[in-house]
GROMACS .gro file of C-alpha atoms in nm:
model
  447
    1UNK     CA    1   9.547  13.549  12.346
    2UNK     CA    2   9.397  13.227  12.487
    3UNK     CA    3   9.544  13.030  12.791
    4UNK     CA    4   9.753  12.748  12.651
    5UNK     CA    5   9.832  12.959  12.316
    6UNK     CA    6  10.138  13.162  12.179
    7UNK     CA    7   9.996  13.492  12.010
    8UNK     CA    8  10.265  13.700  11.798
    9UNK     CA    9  10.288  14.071  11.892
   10UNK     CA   10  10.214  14.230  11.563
   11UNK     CA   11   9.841  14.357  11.443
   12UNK     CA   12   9.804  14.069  11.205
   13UNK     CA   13   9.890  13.796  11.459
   14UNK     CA   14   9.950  13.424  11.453
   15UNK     CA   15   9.763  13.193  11.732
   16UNK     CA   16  10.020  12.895  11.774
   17UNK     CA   17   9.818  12.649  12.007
   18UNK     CA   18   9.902  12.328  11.868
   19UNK     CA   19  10.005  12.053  12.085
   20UNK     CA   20   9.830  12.260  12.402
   21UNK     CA   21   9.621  11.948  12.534
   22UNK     CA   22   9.343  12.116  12.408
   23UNK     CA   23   9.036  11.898  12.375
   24UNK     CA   24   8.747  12.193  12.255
   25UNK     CA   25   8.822  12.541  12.045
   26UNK     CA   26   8.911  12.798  12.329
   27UNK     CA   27   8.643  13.053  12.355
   28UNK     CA   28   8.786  13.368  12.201
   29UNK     CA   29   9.073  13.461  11.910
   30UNK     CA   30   9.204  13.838  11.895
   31UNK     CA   31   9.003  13.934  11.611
   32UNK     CA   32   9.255  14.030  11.438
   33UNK     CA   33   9.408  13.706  11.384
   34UNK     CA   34   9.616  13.604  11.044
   35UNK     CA   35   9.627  13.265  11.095
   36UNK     CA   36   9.568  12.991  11.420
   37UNK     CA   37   9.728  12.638  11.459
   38UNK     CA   38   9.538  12.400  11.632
   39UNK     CA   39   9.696  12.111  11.533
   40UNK     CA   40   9.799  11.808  11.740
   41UNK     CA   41   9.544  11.857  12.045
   42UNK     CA   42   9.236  11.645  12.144
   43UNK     CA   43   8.936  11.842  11.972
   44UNK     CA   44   8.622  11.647  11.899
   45UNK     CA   45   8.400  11.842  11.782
   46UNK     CA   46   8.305  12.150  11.575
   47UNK     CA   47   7.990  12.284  11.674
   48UNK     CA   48   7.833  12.605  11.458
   49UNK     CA   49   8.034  12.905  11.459
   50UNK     CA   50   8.303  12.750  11.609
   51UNK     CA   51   8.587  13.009  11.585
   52UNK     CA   52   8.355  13.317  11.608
   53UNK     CA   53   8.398  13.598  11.374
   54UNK     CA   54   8.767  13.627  11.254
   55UNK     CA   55   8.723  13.854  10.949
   56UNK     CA   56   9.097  13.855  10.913
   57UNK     CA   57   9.159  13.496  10.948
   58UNK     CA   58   9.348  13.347  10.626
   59UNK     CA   59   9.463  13.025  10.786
   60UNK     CA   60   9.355  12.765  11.001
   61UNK     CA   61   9.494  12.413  11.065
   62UNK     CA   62   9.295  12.206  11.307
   63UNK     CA   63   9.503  11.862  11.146
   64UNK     CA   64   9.598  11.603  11.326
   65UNK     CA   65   9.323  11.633  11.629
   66UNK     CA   66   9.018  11.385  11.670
   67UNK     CA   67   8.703  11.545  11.497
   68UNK     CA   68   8.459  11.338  11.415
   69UNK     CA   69   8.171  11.583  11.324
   70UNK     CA   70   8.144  11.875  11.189
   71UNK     CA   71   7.804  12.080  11.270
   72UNK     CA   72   7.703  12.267  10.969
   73UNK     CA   73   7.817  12.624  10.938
   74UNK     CA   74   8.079  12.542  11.183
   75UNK     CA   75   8.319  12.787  10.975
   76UNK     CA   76   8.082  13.084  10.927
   77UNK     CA   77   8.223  13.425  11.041
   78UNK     CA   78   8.589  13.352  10.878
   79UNK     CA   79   8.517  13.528  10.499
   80UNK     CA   80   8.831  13.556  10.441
   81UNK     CA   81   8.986  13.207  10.458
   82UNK     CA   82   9.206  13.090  10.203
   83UNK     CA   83   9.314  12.804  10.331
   84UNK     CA   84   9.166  12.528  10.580
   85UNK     CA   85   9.378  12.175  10.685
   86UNK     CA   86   9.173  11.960  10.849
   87UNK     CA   87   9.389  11.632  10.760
   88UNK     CA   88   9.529  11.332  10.954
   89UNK     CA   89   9.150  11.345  11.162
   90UNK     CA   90   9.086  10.933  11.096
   91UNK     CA   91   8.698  10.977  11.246
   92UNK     CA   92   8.569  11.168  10.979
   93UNK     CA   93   8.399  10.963  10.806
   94UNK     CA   94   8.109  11.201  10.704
   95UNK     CA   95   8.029  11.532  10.539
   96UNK     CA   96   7.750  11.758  10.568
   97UNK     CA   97   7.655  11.952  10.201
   98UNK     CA   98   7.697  12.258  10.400
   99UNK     CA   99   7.967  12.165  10.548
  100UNK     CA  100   8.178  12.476  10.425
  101UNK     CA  101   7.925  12.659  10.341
  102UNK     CA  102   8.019  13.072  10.320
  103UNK     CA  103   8.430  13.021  10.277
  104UNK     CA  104   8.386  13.218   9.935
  105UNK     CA  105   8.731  13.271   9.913
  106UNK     CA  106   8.853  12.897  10.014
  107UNK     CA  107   9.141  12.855   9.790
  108UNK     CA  108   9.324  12.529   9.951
  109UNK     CA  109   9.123  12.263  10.138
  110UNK     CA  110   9.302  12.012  10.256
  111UNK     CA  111   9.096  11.655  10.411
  112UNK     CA  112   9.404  11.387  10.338
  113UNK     CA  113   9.394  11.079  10.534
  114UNK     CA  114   9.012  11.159  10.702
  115UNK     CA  115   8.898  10.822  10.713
  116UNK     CA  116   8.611  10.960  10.399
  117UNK     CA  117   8.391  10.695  10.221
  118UNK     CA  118   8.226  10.960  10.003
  119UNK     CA  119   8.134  11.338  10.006
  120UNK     CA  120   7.803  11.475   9.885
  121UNK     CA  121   7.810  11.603   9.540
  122UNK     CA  122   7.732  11.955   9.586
  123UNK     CA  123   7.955  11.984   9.901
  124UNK     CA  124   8.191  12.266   9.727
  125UNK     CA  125   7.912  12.444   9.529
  126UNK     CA  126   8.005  12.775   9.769
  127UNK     CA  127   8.307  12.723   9.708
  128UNK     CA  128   8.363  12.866   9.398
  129UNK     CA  129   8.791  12.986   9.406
  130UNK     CA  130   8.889  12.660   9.511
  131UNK     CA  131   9.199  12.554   9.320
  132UNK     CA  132   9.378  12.311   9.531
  133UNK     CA  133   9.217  11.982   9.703
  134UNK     CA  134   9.393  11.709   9.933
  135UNK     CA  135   9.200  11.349   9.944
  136UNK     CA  136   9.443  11.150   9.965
  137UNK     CA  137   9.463  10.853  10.191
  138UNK     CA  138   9.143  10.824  10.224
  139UNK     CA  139   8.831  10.554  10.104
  140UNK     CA  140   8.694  10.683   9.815
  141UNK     CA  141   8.593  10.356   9.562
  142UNK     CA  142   8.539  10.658   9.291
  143UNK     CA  143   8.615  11.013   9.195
  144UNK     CA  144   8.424  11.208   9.409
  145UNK     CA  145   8.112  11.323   9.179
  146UNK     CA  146   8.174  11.722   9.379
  147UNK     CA  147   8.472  11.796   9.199
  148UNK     CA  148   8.308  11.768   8.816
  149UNK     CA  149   8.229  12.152   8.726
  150UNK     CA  150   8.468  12.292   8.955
  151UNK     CA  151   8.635  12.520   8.679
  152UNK     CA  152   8.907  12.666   8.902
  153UNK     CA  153   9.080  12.369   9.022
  154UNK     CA  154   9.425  12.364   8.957
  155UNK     CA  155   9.577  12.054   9.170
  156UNK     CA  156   9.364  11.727   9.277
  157UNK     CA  157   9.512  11.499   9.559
  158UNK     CA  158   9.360  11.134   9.554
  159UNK     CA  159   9.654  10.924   9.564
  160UNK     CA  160   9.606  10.608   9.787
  161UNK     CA  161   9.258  10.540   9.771
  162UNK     CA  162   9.030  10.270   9.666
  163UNK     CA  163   8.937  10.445   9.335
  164UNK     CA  164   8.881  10.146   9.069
  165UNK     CA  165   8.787  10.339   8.782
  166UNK     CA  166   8.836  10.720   8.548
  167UNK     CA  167   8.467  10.733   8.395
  168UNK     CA  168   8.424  10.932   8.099
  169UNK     CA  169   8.217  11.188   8.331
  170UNK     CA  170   8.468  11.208   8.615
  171UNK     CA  171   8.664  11.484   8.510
  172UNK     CA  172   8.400  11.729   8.327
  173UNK     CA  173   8.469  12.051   8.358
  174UNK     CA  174   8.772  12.067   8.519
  175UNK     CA  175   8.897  12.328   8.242
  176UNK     CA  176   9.191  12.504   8.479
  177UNK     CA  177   9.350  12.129   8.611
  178UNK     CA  178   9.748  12.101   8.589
  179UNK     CA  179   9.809  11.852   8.852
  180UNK     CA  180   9.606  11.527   8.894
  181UNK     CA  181   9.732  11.262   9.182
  182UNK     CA  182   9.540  10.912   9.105
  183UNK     CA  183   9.872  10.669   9.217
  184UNK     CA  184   9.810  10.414   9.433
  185UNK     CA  185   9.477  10.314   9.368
  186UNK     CA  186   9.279  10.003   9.218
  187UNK     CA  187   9.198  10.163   8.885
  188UNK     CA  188   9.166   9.932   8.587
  189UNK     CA  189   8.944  10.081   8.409
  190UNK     CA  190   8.986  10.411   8.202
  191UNK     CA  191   8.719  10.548   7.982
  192UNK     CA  192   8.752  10.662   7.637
  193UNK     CA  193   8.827  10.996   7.634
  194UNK     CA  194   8.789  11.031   8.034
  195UNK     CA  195   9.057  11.371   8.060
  196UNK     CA  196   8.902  11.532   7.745
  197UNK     CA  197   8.780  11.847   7.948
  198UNK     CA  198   9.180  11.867   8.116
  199UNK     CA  199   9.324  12.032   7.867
  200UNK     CA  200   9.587  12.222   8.099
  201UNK     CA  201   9.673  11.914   8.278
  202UNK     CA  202  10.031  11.902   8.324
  203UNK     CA  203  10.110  11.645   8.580
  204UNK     CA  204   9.921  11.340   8.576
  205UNK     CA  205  10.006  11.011   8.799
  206UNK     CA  206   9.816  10.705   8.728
  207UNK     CA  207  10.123  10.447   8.846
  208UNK     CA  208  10.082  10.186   9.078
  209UNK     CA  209   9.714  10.076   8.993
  210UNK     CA  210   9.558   9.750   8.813
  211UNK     CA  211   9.578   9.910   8.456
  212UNK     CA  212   9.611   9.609   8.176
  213UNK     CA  213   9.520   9.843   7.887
  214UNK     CA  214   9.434  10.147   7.799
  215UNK     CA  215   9.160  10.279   7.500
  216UNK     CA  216   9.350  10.428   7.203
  217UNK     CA  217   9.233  10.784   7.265
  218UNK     CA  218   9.304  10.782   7.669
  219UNK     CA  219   9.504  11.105   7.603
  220UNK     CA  220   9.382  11.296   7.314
  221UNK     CA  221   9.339  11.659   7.390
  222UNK     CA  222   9.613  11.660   7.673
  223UNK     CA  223   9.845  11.886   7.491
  224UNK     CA  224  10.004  12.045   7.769
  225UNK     CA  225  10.129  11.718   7.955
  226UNK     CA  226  10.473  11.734   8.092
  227UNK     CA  227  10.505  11.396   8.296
  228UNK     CA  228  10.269  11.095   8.289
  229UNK     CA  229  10.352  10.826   8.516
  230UNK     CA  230  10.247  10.489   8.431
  231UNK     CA  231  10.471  10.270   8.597
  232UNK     CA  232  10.340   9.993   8.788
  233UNK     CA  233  10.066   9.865   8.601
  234UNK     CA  234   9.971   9.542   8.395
  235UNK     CA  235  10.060   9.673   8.074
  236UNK     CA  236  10.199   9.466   7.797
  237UNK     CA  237  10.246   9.669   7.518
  238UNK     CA  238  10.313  10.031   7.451
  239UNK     CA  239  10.039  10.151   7.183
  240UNK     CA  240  10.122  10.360   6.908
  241UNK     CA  241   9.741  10.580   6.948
  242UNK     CA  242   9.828  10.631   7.309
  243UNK     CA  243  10.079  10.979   7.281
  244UNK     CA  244   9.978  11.144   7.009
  245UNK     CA  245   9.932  11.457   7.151
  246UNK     CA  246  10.183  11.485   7.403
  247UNK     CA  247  10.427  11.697   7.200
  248UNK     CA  248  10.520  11.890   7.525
  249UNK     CA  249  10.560  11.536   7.708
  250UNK     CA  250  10.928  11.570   7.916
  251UNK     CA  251  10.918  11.234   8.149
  252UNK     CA  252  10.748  10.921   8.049
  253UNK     CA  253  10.757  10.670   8.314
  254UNK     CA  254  10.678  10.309   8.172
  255UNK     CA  255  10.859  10.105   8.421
  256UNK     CA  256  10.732   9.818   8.635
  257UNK     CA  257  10.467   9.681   8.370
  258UNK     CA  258  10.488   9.342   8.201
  259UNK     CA  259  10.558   9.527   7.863
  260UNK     CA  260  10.714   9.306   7.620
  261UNK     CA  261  10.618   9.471   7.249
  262UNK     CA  262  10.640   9.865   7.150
  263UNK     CA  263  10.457   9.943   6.905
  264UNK     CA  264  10.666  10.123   6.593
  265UNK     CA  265  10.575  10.519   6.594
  266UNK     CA  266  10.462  10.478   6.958
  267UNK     CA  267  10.681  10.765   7.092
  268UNK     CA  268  10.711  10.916   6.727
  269UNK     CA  269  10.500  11.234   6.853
  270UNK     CA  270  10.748  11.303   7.175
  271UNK     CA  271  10.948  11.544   7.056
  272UNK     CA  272  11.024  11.678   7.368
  273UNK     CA  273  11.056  11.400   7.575
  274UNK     CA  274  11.374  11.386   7.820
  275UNK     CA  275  11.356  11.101   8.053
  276UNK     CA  276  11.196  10.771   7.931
  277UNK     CA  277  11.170  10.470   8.198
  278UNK     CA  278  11.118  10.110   8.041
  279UNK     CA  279  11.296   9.960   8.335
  280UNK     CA  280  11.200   9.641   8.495
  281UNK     CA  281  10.958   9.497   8.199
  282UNK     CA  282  10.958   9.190   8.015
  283UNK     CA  283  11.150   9.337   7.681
  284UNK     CA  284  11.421   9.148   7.513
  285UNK     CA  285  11.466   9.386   7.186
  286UNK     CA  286  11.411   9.748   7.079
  287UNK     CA  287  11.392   9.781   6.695
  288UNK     CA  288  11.569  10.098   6.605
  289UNK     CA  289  11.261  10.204   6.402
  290UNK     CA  290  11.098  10.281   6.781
  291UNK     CA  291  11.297  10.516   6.873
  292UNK     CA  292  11.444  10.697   6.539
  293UNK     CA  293  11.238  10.989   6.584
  294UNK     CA  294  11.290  11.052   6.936
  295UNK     CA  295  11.569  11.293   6.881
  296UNK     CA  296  11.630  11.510   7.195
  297UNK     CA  297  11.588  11.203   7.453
  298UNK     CA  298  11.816  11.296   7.726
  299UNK     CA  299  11.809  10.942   7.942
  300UNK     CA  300  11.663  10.617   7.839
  301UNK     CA  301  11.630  10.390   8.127
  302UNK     CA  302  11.585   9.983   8.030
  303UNK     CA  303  11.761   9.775   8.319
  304UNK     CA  304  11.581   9.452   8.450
  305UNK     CA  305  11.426   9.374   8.125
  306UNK     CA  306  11.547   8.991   7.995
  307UNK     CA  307  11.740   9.160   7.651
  308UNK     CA  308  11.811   8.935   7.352
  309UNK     CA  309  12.185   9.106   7.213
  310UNK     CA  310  12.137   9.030   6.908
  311UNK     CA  311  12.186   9.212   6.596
  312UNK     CA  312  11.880   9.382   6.631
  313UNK     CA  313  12.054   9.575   6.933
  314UNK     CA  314  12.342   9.700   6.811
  315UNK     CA  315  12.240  10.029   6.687
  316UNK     CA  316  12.136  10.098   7.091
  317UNK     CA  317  12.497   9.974   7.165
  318UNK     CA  318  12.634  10.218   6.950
  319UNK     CA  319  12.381  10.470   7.085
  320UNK     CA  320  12.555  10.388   7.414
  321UNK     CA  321  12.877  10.488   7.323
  322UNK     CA  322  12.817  10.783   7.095
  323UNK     CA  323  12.599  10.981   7.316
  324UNK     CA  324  12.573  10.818   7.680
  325UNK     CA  325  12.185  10.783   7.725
  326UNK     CA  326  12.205  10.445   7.832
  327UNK     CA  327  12.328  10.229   8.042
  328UNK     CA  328  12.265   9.931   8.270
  329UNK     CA  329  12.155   9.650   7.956
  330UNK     CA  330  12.279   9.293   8.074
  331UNK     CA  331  12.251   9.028   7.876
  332UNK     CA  332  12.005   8.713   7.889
  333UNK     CA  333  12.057   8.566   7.575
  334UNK     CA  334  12.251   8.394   7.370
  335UNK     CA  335  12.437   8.226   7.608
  336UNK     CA  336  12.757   8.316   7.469
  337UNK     CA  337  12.701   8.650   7.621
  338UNK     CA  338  12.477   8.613   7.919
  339UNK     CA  339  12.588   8.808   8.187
  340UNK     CA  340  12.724   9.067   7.992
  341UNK     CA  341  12.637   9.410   7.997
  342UNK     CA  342  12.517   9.520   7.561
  343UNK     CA  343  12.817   9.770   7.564
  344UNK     CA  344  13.056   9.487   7.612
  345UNK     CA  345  12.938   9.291   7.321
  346UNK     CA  346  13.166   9.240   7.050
  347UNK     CA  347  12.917   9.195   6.720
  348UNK     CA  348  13.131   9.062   6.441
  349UNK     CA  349  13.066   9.129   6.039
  350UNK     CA  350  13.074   8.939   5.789
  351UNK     CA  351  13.297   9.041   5.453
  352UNK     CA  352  13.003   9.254   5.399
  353UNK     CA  353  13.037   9.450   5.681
  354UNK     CA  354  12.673   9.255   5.790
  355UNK     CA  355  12.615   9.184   6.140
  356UNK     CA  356  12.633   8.886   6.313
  357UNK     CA  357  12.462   8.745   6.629
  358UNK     CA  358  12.654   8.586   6.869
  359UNK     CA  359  12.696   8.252   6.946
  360UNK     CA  360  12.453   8.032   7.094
  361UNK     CA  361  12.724   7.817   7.308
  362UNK     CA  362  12.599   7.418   7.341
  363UNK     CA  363  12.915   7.226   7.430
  364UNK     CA  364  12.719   6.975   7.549
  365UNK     CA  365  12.632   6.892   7.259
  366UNK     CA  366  12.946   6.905   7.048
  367UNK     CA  367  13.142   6.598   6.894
  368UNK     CA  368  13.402   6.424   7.123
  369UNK     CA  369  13.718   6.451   7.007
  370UNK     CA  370  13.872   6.113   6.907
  371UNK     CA  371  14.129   5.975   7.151
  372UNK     CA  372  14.464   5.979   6.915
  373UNK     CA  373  14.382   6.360   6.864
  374UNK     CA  374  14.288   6.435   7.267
  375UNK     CA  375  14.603   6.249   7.401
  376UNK     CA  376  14.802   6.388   7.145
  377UNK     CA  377  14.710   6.761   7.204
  378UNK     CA  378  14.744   6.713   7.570
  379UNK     CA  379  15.072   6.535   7.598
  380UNK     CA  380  15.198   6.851   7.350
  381UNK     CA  381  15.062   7.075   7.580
  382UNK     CA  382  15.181   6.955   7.924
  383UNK     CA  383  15.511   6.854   7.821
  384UNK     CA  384  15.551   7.194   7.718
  385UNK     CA  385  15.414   7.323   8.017
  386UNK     CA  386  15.638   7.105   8.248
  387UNK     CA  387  15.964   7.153   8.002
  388UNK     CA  388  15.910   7.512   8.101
  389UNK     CA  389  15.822   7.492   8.480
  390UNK     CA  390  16.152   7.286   8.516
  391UNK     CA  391  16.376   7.506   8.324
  392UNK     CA  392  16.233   7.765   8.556
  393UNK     CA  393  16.393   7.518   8.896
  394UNK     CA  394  16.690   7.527   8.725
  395UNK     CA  395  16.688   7.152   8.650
  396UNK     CA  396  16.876   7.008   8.428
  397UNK     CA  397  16.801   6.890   8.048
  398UNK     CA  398  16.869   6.490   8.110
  399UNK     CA  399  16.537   6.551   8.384
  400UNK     CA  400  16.329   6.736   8.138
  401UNK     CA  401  16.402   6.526   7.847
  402UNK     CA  402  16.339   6.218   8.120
  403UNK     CA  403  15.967   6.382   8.102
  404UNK     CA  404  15.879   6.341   7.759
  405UNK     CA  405  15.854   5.981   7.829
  406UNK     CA  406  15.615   6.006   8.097
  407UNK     CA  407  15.331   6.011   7.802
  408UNK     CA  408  15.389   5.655   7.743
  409UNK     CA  409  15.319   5.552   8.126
  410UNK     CA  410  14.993   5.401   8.222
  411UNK     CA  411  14.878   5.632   8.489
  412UNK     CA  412  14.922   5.929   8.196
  413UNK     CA  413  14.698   5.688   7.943
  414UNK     CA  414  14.443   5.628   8.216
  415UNK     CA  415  14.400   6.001   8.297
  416UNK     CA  416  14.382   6.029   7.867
  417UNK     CA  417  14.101   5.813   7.892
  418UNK     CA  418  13.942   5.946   8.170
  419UNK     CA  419  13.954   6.332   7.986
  420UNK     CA  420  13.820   6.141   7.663
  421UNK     CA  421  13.510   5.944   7.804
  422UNK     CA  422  13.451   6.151   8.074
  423UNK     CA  423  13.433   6.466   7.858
  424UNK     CA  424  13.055   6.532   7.852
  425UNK     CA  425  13.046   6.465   8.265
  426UNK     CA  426  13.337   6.606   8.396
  427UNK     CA  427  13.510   6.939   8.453
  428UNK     CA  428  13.760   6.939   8.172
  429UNK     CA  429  13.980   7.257   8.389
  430UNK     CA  430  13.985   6.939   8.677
  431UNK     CA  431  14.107   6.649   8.416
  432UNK     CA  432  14.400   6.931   8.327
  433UNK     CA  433  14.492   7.008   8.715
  434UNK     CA  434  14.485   6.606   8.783
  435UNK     CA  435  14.749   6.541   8.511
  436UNK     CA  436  14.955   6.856   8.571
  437UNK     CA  437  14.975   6.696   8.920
  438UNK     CA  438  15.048   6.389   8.797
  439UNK     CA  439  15.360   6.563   8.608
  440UNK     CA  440  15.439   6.733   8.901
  441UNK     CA  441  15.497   6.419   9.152
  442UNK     CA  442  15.706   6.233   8.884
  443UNK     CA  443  15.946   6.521   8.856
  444UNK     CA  444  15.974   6.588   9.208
  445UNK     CA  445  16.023   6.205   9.241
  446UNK     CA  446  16.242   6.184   9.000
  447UNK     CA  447  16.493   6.462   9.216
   0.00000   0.00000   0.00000
């Protein structure tokens, strides 16, 4: 076992010399070696041959370290390697073709957050049982060209890159591909037809990129899809050419676009769809004709959208409180019920049993009322409300009756007036409270 290293005690043993200080590859491994972790030391450099012949070796991890070149051939003698992490090394900036060359049996590579630019293109062409690939966090302005052709690729790590566009050549060949990571990116571009060779694909994450639009057969031939995450685009409206294949589709994340329109029969092919996030867009109505053939939709999400609860939403309030899909719809407009979540709105009928919109409130523009009718209504109602607050004292009738003529005072008409003209300016809740005050001081005068 080498000095600074923890060796297990059976045949097939693990080298555990990460965090050891280490800055080169110690000499010699047991030859017998499953796997060795070199991660978190001070290594440099990989110079030809560097772990010797390890025909048992199935796993390295030299992550985490500071490599900045790798001498060609550096991992011949290890035939049996299935899987190599070299991530989280920020000076590699470079890759020889041959980099890897004799790892025949190289199932997961994994090069995340390497500080790349670009690989060659025929970097992996020894490298034929490769299925998994980590690139992520790393400076790639396109698809690397090495992956096209690779037909055993299963999952493809590129998430937070600098990748700008999905060329109609990017993805040929990729026949076996069932995860594909492109989130976090500058893509706003997508070919025509750019995933037509990905006909496995399952998982595919395109959110958080520039995408304003998308060609009408971006999709076609991805029958297999389970989740496509487009959240966090520019997109402003849902096409109805854009899932027509995606019978198989489970969660469809729109959210975080600037989608205002949905086309009818957009989601009409989604028969299987589950979860469906339209949250935090610029909608303010969903025609029922959107959604009718959606029938086994398990959660609709559509909060932070400005919503319009009208008439043409009441068939989602009722959806709401027949099957519980939704939830989370306040109200923008009218202003009668701003504020208000859609299952709290009350939609009235006409004798028809038609629906009608609510209310668009404008007091401010409503006719004053004249000043007979105002004074009248509000001597009614205060000398009711004061006959009843002094019964309550246990005052007698002479006092309460004395109220009734504190109508005909000229405080009382000047606080008439001042409800009347000041209607339009002033808080009509204040005029009230001023003249029940006013009640208030004459009767406790009065005792």
């Amino acid at each position: 076992c080498p000095a600074s290293c923890v060796c297990t005690e059976e045949k097939s043993c693990a080298i555990l010399c990460d965090r050891a200080g280490l800055a080169q590859i110690p000499n010699e491994f047991p030859c017998e070696a499953y796997s060795i972790n070199l991660d978190k030391n001070n290594i440099k450099f990989l110079a030809e041959r560097a772990f010797g012949t390890l025909p048992s070796l199935k796993s390295l991890s030299i992550s985490h370290n500071n490599i900045s070149f790798i001498t060609p051939g550096a991992f011949k003698g290890l035939a049996s390697l299935t899987e190599l992490k070299m991530a989280h090394n920020e000076y590699i900036r470079y890759l020889h073709t041959r980099t890897f060359i004799s790892l025949k049996r190289l199932v997961r590579l994994d090069l995340a957050d390497c500080n790349l630019f670009n690989i060659p293109d025929r970097i992996f062409i020894e490298l034929p049982a490769l299925q998994e690939l980590f690139f992520f966090q790393n400076n790639f302005r396109r698809l690397p060209g090495a992956i096209r052709g690779m037909e055993n690729l299963t999952h493809v790590y590129l998430e937070k890159n600098k990748i700008e566009a999905v060329a109609y050549n990017s993805l040929l060949g990729l026949i076996r591909l069932k995860y594909l990571n492109l989130q976090v990116n500058r893509i706003n571009v997508i070919h025509n037809r750019a995933f037509q060779d990905c006909q496995k694909l399952e998982y595919l994450y395109l959110n958080d990129n520039l995408i304003s639009d998308l060609p009408e057969n971006s999709f076609d031939g991805l029958w297999h899809l389970k989740m496509l995450n487009l959240g966090g685009n520019f997109l402003k409206i849902v096409s109805n050419t854009w899932f027509q294949d995606q019978s198989e589709l489970e969660v469809l994340y729109l959210d975080r676009n600037w989608i205002s329109y949905i086309e009818e029969g957009a989601f009409e092919n989604l028969t299987s769809l589950v979860y469906l996030h339209l949250n935090n867009n610029n909608l303010t109505t969903l025609p029922f004709l959107v959604f009718q053939p959606v029938y086994l939709l398990g959660r609709l999400y559509l909060f932070r959208n400005p919503w319009e609860c009208d008439c043409k939403m009441e068939w989602l309030k009722e959806w709401m409180e027949n099957y519980g899909l939704v939830r989370d719809i306040p109200c923008t407009s009218p202003s009668s019920v701003v504020g208000l979540d859609l299952i709290d709105v009350i939609f009235e009928k006409t004798d028809e049993g038609l629906c009608l919109d609510p209310e668009e409130l404008n007091t401010s523009s409503s006719t004053p009322l004249p000043m007979q009718e105002l004074q009248s209504t509000t001597e009614n109602k205060f000398n009711s409300l004061i006959s009843k607050f002094l019964l309550q004292k246990g005052l007698s009738e002479e006092l309460i009756n004395t109220t009734e003529g504190f109508s005909n005072t000229t405080l009382f008409d000047d606080l008439i007036n001042e409800a009347s003209l000041g209607l339009r300016e002033c808080n009509v809740k204040q005029i009230y409270f001023n003249i029940w005050i006013f009640f208030i001081s004459q009767a406790l005068w009065t005792i």
